[in-house]
Coordinates of C-alpha atoms and ligand atoms in Angstrom, one line a residue:
X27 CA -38.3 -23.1 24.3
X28 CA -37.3 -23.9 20.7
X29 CA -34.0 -25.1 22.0
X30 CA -35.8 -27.5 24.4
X31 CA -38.2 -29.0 21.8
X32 CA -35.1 -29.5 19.1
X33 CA -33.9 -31.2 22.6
X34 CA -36.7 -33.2 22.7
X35 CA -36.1 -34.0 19.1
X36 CA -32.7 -35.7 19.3
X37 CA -33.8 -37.5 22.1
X38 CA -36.7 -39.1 20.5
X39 CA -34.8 -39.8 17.0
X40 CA -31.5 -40.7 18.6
X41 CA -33.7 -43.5 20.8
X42 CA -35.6 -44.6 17.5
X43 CA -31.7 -45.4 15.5
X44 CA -31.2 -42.0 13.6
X45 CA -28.0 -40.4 14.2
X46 CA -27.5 -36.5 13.9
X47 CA -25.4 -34.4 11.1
X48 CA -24.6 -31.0 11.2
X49 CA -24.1 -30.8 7.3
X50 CA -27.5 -30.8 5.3
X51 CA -25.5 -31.7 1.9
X52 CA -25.2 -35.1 3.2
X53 CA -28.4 -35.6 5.8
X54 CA -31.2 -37.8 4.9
X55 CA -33.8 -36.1 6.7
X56 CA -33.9 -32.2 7.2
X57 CA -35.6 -31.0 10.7
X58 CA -36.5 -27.7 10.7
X59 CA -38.3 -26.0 14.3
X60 CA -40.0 -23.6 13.6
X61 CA -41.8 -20.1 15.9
X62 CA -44.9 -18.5 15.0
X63 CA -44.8 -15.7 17.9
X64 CA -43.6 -13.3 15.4
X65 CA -43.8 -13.2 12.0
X66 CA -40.5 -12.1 10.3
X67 CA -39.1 -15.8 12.2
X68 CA -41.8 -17.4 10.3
X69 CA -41.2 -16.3 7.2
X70 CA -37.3 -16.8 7.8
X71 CA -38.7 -20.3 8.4
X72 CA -40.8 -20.3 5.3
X73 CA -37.8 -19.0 3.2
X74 CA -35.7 -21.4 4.3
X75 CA -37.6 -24.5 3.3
X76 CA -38.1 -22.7 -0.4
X77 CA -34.1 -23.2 -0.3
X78 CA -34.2 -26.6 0.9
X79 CA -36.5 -28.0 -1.7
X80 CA -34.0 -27.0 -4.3
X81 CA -31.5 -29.8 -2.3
X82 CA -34.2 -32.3 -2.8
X83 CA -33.5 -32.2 -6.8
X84 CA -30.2 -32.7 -6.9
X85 CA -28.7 -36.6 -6.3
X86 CA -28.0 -38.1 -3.0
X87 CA -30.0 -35.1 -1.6
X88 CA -32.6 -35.6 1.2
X89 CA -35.3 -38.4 1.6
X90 CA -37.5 -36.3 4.1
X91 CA -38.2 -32.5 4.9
X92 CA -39.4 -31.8 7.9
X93 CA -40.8 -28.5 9.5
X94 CA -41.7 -28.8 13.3
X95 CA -42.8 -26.4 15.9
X96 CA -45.4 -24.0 16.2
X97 CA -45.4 -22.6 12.6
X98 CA -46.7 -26.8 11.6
X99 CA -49.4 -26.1 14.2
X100 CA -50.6 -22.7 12.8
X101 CA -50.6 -24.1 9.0
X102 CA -51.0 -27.5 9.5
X103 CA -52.2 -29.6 5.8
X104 CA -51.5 -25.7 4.2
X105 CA -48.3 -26.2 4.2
X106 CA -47.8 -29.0 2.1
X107 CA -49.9 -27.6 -0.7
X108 CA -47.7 -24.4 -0.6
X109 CA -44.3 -26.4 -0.4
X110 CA -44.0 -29.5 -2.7
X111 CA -40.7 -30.1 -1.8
X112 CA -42.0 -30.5 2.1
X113 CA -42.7 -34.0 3.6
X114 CA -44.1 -33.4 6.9
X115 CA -45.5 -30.9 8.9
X116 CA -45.0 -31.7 12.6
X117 CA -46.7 -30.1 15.6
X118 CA -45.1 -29.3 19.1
X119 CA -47.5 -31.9 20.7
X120 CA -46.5 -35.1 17.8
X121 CA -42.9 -35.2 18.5
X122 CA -42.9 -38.8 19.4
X123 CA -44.5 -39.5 15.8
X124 CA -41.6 -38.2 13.9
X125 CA -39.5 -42.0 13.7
X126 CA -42.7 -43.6 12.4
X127 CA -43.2 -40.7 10.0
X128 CA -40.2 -40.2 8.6
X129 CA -39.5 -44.5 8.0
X130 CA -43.1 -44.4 6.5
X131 CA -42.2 -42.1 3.7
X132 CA -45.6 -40.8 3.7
X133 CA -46.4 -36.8 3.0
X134 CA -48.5 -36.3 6.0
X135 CA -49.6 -33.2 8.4
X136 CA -49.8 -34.0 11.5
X137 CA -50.0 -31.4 13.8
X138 CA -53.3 -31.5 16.2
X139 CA -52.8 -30.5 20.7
X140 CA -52.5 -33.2 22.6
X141 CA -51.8 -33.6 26.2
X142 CA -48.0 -34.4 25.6
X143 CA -45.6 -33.8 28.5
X144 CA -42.8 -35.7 27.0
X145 CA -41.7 -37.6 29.8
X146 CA -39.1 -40.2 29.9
X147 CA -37.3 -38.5 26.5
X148 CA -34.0 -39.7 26.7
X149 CA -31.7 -36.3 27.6
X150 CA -29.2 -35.5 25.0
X151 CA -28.2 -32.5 26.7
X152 CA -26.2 -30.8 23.8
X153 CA -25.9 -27.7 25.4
X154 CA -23.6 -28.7 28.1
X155 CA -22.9 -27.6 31.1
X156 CA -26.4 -26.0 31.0
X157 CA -29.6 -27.6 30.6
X158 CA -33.2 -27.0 30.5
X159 CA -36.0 -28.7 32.2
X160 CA -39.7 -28.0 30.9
X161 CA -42.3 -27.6 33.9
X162 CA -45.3 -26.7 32.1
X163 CA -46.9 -26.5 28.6
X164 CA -49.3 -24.5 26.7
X165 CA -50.6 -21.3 28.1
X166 CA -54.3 -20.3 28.9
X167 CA -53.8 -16.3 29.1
X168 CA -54.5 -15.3 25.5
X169 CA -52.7 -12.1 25.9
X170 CA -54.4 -10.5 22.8
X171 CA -51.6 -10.0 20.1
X172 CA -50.1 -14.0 21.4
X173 CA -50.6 -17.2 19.0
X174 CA -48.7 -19.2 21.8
X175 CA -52.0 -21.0 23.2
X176 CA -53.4 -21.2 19.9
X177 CA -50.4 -23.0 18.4
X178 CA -49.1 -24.7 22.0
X179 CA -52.6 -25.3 23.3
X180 CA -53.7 -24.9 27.0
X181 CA -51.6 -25.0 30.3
X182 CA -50.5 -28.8 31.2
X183 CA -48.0 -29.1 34.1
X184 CA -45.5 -32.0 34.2
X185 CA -45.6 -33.9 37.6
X186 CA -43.5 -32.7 40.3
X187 CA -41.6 -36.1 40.9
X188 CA -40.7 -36.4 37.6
X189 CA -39.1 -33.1 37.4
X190 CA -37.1 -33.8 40.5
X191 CA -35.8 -37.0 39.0
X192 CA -34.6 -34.8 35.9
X193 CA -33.3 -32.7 37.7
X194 CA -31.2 -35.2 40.2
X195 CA -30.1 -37.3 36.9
X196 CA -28.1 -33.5 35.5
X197 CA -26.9 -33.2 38.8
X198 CA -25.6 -36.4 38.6
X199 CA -23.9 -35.5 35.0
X200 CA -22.4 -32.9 36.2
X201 CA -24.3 -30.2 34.4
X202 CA -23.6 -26.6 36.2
X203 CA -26.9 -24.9 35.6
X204 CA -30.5 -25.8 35.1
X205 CA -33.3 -23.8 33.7
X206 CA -36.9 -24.7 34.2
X207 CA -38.9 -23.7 31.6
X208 CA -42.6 -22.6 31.0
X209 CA -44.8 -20.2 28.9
X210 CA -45.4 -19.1 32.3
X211 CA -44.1 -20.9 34.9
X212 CA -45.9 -19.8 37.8
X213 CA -48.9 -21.3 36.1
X214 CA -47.2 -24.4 37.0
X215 CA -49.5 -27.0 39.3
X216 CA -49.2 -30.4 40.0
X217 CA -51.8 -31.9 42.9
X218 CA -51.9 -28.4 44.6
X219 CA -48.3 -28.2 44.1
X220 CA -47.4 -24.2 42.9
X221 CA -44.4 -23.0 40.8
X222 CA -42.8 -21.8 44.7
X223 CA -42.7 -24.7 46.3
X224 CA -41.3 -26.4 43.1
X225 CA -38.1 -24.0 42.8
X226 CA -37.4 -24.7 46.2
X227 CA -37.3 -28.4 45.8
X228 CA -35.6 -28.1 42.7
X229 CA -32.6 -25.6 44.4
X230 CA -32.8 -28.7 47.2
X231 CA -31.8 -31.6 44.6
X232 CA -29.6 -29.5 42.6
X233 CA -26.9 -29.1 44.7
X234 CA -24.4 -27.0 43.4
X235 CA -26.1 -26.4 40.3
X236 CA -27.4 -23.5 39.6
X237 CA -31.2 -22.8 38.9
X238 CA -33.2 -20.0 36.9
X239 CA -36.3 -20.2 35.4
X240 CA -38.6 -18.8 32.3
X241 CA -41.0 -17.0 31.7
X242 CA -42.7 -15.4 34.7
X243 CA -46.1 -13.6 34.1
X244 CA -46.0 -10.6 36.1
X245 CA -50.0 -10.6 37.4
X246 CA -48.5 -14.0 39.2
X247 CA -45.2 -12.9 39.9
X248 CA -45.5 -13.4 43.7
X249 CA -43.8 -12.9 47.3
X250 CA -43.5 -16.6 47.4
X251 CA -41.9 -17.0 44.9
X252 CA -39.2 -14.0 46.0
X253 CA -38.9 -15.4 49.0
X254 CA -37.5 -18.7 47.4
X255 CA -35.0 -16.8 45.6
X256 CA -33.8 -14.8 48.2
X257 CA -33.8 -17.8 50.4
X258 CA -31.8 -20.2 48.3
X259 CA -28.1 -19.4 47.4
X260 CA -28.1 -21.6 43.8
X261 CA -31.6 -20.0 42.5
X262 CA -30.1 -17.2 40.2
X263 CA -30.7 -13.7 41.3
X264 CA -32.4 -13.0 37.9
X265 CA -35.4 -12.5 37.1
X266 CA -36.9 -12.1 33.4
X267 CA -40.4 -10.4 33.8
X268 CA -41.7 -9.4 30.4
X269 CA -43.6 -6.3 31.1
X270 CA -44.5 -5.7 26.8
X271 CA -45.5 -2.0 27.8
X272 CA -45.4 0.6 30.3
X273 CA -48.7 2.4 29.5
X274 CA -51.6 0.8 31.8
X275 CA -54.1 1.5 28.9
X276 CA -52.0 -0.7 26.4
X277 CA -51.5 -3.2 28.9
X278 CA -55.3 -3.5 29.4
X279 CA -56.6 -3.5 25.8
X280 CA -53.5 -6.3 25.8
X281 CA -55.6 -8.3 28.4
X282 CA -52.5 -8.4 30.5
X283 CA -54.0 -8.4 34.1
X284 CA -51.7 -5.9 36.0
X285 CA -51.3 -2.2 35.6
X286 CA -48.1 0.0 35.2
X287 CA -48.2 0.6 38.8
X288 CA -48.7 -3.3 39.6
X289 CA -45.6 -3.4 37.4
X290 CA -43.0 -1.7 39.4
X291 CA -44.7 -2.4 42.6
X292 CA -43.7 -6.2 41.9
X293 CA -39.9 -4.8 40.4
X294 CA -39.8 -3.2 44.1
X295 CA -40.9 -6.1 46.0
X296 CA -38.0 -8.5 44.0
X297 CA -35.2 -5.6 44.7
X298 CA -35.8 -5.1 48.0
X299 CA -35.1 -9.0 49.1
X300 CA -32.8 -9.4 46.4
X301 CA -31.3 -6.4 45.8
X302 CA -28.9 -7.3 43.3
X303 CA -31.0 -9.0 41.1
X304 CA -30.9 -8.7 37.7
X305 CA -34.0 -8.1 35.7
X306 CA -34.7 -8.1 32.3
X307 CA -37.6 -8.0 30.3
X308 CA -39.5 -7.8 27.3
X309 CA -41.3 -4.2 25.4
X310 CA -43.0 -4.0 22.0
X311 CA -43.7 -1.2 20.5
X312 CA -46.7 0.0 18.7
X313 CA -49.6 -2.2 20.2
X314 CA -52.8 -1.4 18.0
X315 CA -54.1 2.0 19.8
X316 CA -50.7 2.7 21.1
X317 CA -50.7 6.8 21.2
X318 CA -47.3 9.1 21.2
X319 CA -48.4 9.3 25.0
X320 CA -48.7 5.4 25.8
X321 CA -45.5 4.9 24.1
X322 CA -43.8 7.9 25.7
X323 CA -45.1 5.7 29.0
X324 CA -42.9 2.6 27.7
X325 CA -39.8 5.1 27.2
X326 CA -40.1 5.9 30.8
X327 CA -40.4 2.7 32.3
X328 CA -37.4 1.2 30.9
X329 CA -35.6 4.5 32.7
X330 CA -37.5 4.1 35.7
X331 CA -37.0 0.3 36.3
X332 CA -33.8 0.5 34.5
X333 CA -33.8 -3.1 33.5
X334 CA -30.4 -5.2 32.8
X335 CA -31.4 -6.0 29.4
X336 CA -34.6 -5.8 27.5
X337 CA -36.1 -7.7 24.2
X338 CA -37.6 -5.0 22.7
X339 CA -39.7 -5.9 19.3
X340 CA -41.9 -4.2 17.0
X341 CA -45.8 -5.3 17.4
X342 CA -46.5 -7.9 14.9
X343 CA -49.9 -9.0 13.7
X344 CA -50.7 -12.5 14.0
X345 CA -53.9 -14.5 12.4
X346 CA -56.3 -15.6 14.7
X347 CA -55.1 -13.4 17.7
X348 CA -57.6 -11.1 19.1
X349 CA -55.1 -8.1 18.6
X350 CA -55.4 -8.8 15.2
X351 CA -57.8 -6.4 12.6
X352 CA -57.9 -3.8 16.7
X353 CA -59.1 -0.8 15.5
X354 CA -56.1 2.3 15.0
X355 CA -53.5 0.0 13.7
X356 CA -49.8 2.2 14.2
X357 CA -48.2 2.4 10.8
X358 CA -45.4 -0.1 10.2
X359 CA -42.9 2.5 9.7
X360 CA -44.3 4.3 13.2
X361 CA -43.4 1.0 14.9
X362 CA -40.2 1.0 13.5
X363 CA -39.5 4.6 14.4
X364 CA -39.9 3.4 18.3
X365 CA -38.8 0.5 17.8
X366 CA -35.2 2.4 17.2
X367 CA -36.0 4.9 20.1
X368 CA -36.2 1.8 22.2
X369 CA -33.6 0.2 21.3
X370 CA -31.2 3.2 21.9
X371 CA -32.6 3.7 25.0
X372 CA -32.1 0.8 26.4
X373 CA -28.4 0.7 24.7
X374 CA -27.4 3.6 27.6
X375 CA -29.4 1.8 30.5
X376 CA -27.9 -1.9 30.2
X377 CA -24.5 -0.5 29.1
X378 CA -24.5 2.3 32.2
X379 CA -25.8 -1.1 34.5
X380 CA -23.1 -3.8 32.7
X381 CA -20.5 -1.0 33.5
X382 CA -20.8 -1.3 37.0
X383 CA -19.6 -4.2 37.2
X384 CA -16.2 -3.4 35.9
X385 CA -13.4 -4.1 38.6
X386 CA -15.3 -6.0 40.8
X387 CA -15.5 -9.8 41.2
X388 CA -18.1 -12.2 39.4
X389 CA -18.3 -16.3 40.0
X390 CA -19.0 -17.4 36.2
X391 CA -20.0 -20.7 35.4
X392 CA -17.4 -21.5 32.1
X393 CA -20.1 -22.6 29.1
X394 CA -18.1 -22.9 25.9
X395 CA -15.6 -22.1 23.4
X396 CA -15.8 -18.2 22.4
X397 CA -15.0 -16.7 18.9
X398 CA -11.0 -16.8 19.2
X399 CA -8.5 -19.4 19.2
X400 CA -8.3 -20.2 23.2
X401 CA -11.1 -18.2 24.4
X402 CA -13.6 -19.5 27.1
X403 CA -17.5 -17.9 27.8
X404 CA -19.0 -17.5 30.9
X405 CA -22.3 -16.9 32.5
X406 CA -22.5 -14.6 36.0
X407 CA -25.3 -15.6 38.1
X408 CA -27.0 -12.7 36.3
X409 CA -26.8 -14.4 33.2
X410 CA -24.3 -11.9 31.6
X411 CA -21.8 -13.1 29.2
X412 CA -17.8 -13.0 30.1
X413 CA -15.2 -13.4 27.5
X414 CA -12.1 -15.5 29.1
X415 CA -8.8 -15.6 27.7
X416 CA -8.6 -18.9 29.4
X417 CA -7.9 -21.7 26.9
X418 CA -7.3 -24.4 30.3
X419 CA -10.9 -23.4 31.5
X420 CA -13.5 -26.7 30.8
X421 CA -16.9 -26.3 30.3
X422 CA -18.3 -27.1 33.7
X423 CA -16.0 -25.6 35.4
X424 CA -17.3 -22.5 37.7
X425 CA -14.4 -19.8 38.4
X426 CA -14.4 -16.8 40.1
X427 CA -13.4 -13.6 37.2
X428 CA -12.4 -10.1 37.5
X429 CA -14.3 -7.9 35.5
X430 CA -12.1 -5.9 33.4
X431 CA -14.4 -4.2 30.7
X432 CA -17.9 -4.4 29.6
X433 CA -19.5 -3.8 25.8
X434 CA -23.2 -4.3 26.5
X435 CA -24.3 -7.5 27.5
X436 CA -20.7 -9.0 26.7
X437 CA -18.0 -8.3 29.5
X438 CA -14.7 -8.9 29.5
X439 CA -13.2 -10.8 32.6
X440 CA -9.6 -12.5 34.0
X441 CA -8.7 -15.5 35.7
X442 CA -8.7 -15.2 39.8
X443 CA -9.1 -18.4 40.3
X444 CA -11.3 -22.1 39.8
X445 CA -14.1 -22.5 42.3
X446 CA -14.6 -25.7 43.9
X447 CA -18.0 -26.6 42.8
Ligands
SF4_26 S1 -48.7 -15.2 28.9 FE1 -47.1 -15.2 27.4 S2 -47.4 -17.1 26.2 FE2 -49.3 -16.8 27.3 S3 -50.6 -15.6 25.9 FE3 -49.5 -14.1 27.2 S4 -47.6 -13.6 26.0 FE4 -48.5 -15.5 25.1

């Protein structure tokens, strides 16, 4: 999401005359986006503008400091008291104000929810050959330990023409892969338009490209919606359905909306039409309440589903949320603890499921430059990364791998041959 919106950045500043620089010793304005979901990113975020104000006292440093995103929406005016050496505080919503602000050379907050879609952005599309197309904004499920629709506001979709068109112009650019994004996408609807219906017009226009989307809610995770990616070769057989715990007790005092059963009855439904789909999902561990028994729940839900990969995070307590001040907090250091049992967990499940891959053929779509001199990355289908020593592969380029060894998430693949796209 926070790749999208520094996206949406560029585009807007690039349109208004200001061109980008990778080196902040010689920018004139500093950007930072910023993510209130949890809060060691904040403070990361918080720390690193303490740094940057140190650049505004030497000569030739910056004219304007900038923090966007979620964590301007969450402080808002707060921020600029804390930070003297900050200029503006920008929300997710006031994107478009940032040329006037920044030529204004005011110190200004500005940071409220509007009913901002961003359309007609200019596309930079810096992360060639993929790309990502927002569908909907906000989010009106107040899952209790979120900020997200306190800080991105409530659920707006974007109109389904529009989408198309974005979609047709990538196509058009050659990109190999589009990802529709949404807090959660099957709250998308436009004139009685739903998130199914969508993803199969979008697999329509894209052509070859191939399509995923993110986030999917799993109380509205439905047949539909499998159907359409069963049904359409270029929608990704990967799903990523955050599930947060496997205790139903957790997942109600979380204000969820499905059950631990619900859970893997909707894992079921997705395997058996797409049986090699991969899934992957999110867990946190100690939710306020969150007994040896609920959590010993969560440990078996990752072995039962045995997901792909999994985000696993500690819970973290965020202002304003209802989870926040729950009765029976778990001790920091508890959460830590299974955190790490998590964690290792998982470790055996995706490497055991990456494994299987070895010696059998994967279509990768070729995204980049790796760490070493002539290496090449790819992305299966499944998302999984491949590591190519293929220094004549372009980025773009799709090409059907061998897989010859696998280190988690990261697999090691050879050459068999270019796909015509
Ligand atoms: S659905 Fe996702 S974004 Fe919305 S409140 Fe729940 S966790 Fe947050």
């Amino acid at each position: 999401m926070n790749v999208r919106d520094a996206e949406l950045i560029r585009g807007i500043l690039e349109e208004a005359g200001l061109q980008e620089t990778e080196d902040s010793r010689t920018a004139d304005v500093i950007l930072l986006v910023s993510c209130a979901v949890r809060e060691h990113a904040e403070t990361r975020v918080l720390g690193r503008l303490t740094q940057l104000a140190s650049l505004r006292k030497k000569a030739g440093g910056p004219s304007c400091i900038c923090l966007c995103g979620c964590v301007a929406r969450e402080h808002g005016d707060d921020l600029l008291d804390r930070f003297p050496g900050l200029d503006l505080v920008v929300g997710p919503d006031c994107y478009r104000d940032l040329p006037g602000l920044i030529r204004s050379g005011t110190r200004e907050a500005v940071a409220q929810s509007r009913r901002e879609h961003y359309e007609n952005v200019p596309s930079v599309g810096r992360a060639f050959p993929r790309a990502f197309v927002t569908v909907m904004r906000g989010c009106d499920n107040y899952c209790a330990y979120c900020i997200v629709p306190l800080v991105r506001g409530r659920e707006r979709s974007r109109s389904f023409s529009m989408i198309l068109a974005e979609v047709e112009e990538l196509r058009e650019r050659g990109f190999g892969e589009v990802a529709l994004l949404g807090q959660n996408v099957n709250s998308y609807r436009y004139r009685g338009t739903g998130f199914p219906r969508l993803l199969d017009s979008v697999a329509e226009r894209a052509g070859r490209m191939w399509v995923r989307f993110v986030t999917s809610h799993p109380k509205d995770f439905s047949q539909n919606l499998v159907e359409v990616i069963a049904a359409r070769p270029n929608v990704c057989n990967q799903v990523h359905l955050p599930v947060q715990s496997g205790s139903s007790e957790i997942l109600r005092r979380m204000g969820r909306g499905y059950t631990r059963e619900d859970y893997l009855s909707k894992v079921r439904m997705l395997r058996r039409a797409v049986p090699d789909v991969v899934i992957s999902t999110d867990m946190m561990a100690g939710f306020p309440g969150e007994t040896e028994e609920d959590f010993r729940s969560s440990v078996t839900l990752l072995e039962e589903v045995a997901f792909d990969y999994a985000f696993l995070f500690r819970y973290s307590e965020r202002k304003g949320t209802r989870a926040c001040g729950m009765e029976n907090a778990v001790p920091e250091e508890e959460r830590l603890g299974r955190l790490h049992v998590l964690q290792e967990v998982q470790r055996g499940i995706t490497l055991r499921r990456s494994r299987r891959l070895v010696g059998g053929h994967r279509k990768v779509l070729v995204t980049g430059e790796g760490k070493m001199p002539g290496q090449r990355i790819g992305r299966t289908e499944g998302n999984r990364v491949v590591v190519l020593e293929e220094p004549s592969l372009d980025p773009g380029s799709f090409a059907e791998v061998r897989i010859t060894g696998a280190d988690g998430w990261t697999h090691m693949g050879s050459l068999e041959r270019v796909c015509d796209r």
